[in-house]
């Protein structure tokens, strides 16, 4: 499992519009982290989320018809909603991002 800092570093070296496979890779990396670790590093987490959300809504992710990717997008959306317990001040952002990852 990569740390949130390593995920952020990897994302900074990636294109701004990620492939569906790369979006999935970063989502799985975030979901592997402990929610408490994300809350402690929320500034970095929200930088990652912002870039992922931009890529997903303006790139290829939102149009993906790959059933496995769509399942991961749904899992990631649910994961974001559950994070609100750990980062309550950002519940609105987390809910909005979750909705964007569910868009088809």
Coordinates of C-alpha atoms in Angstrom, one line a residue:
X1 CA 0.0 0.0 0.0
X2 CA 1.3 3.4 -0.9
X3 CA 1.1 6.4 1.4
X4 CA -1.1 9.3 0.5
X5 CA 2.1 11.4 -0.1
X6 CA 3.3 8.8 -2.6
X7 CA -0.1 8.7 -4.3
X8 CA 0.0 12.5 -4.6
X9 CA 3.5 12.4 -6.0
X10 CA 2.5 9.8 -8.6
X11 CA -0.5 11.9 -9.6
X12 CA 1.6 15.0 -10.0
X13 CA 3.7 13.0 -12.6
X14 CA 0.7 11.8 -14.5
X15 CA -1.2 13.6 -17.3
X16 CA -4.0 15.9 -16.1
X17 CA -6.5 13.7 -18.0
X18 CA -6.0 10.2 -16.7
X19 CA -6.9 7.0 -18.5
X20 CA -9.7 5.0 -17.0
X21 CA -7.1 2.5 -15.8
X22 CA -5.2 5.2 -14.1
X23 CA -8.3 6.7 -12.4
X24 CA -9.1 3.2 -11.1
X25 CA -5.5 2.8 -9.9
X26 CA -5.6 6.0 -7.9
X27 CA -9.1 5.3 -6.5
X28 CA -8.0 1.8 -5.3
X29 CA -4.9 3.4 -3.7
X30 CA -7.0 5.9 -1.8
X31 CA -9.5 3.3 -0.7
X32 CA -6.7 1.2 0.7
X33 CA -5.7 3.9 3.1
X34 CA -7.2 4.1 6.6
X35 CA -9.8 6.9 6.9
X36 CA -8.0 8.3 10.0
X37 CA -4.8 8.7 7.9
X38 CA -6.8 10.5 5.2
X39 CA -8.3 12.8 7.8
X40 CA -4.9 13.6 9.2
X41 CA -3.7 14.3 5.7
X42 CA -6.8 15.9 4.4
X43 CA -5.1 18.7 2.6
X44 CA -3.2 16.3 0.4
X45 CA -6.2 14.0 0.0
X46 CA -8.4 16.9 -1.3
X47 CA -5.7 17.9 -3.8
X48 CA -5.8 14.3 -5.1
X49 CA -9.6 14.2 -5.1
X50 CA -9.7 17.5 -7.0
X51 CA -7.5 16.3 -9.7
X52 CA -9.2 12.9 -9.9
X53 CA -12.6 14.5 -10.1
X54 CA -11.5 17.0 -12.8
X55 CA -10.0 14.1 -14.9
X56 CA -13.1 11.9 -14.3
X57 CA -15.7 14.6 -15.4
X58 CA -13.7 16.1 -18.3
X59 CA -11.9 13.0 -19.4
X60 CA -12.8 9.4 -20.1
X61 CA -13.9 8.1 -16.8
X62 CA -17.5 9.4 -16.8
X63 CA -18.0 7.8 -20.2
X64 CA -16.6 4.4 -19.4
X65 CA -18.8 1.5 -20.2
X66 CA -16.4 -1.1 -18.7
X67 CA -18.5 -2.8 -16.0
X68 CA -15.5 -3.4 -13.7
X69 CA -14.5 0.2 -13.8
X70 CA -18.0 1.4 -13.2
X71 CA -18.2 -0.9 -10.1
X72 CA -15.0 0.7 -8.8
X73 CA -16.4 4.2 -9.5
X74 CA -19.5 3.3 -7.4
X75 CA -17.3 1.9 -4.6
X76 CA -15.2 5.0 -4.6
X77 CA -18.3 7.2 -4.5
X78 CA -19.6 5.3 -1.4
X79 CA -16.1 5.5 0.1
X80 CA -16.2 9.3 -0.3
X81 CA -19.6 9.5 1.4
X82 CA -18.3 7.4 4.4
X83 CA -15.3 9.7 4.8
X84 CA -17.6 12.5 5.9
X85 CA -17.6 10.9 9.4
X86 CA -13.9 11.5 9.6
X87 CA -13.8 14.9 7.8
X88 CA -17.2 16.4 8.6
X89 CA -16.2 19.9 7.6
X90 CA -15.9 18.7 4.0
X91 CA -19.1 16.7 3.8
X92 CA -20.6 18.9 1.1
X93 CA -17.5 18.5 -1.1
X94 CA -17.3 14.7 -0.5
X95 CA -21.0 14.3 -1.3
X96 CA -20.6 16.4 -4.5
X97 CA -17.6 14.5 -5.6
X98 CA -19.3 11.2 -4.9
X99 CA -22.2 12.3 -7.2
X100 CA -19.7 13.2 -9.9
X101 CA -18.1 9.7 -9.8
X102 CA -21.6 8.2 -10.3
X103 CA -22.4 10.3 -13.4
X104 CA -22.9 8.3 -16.6

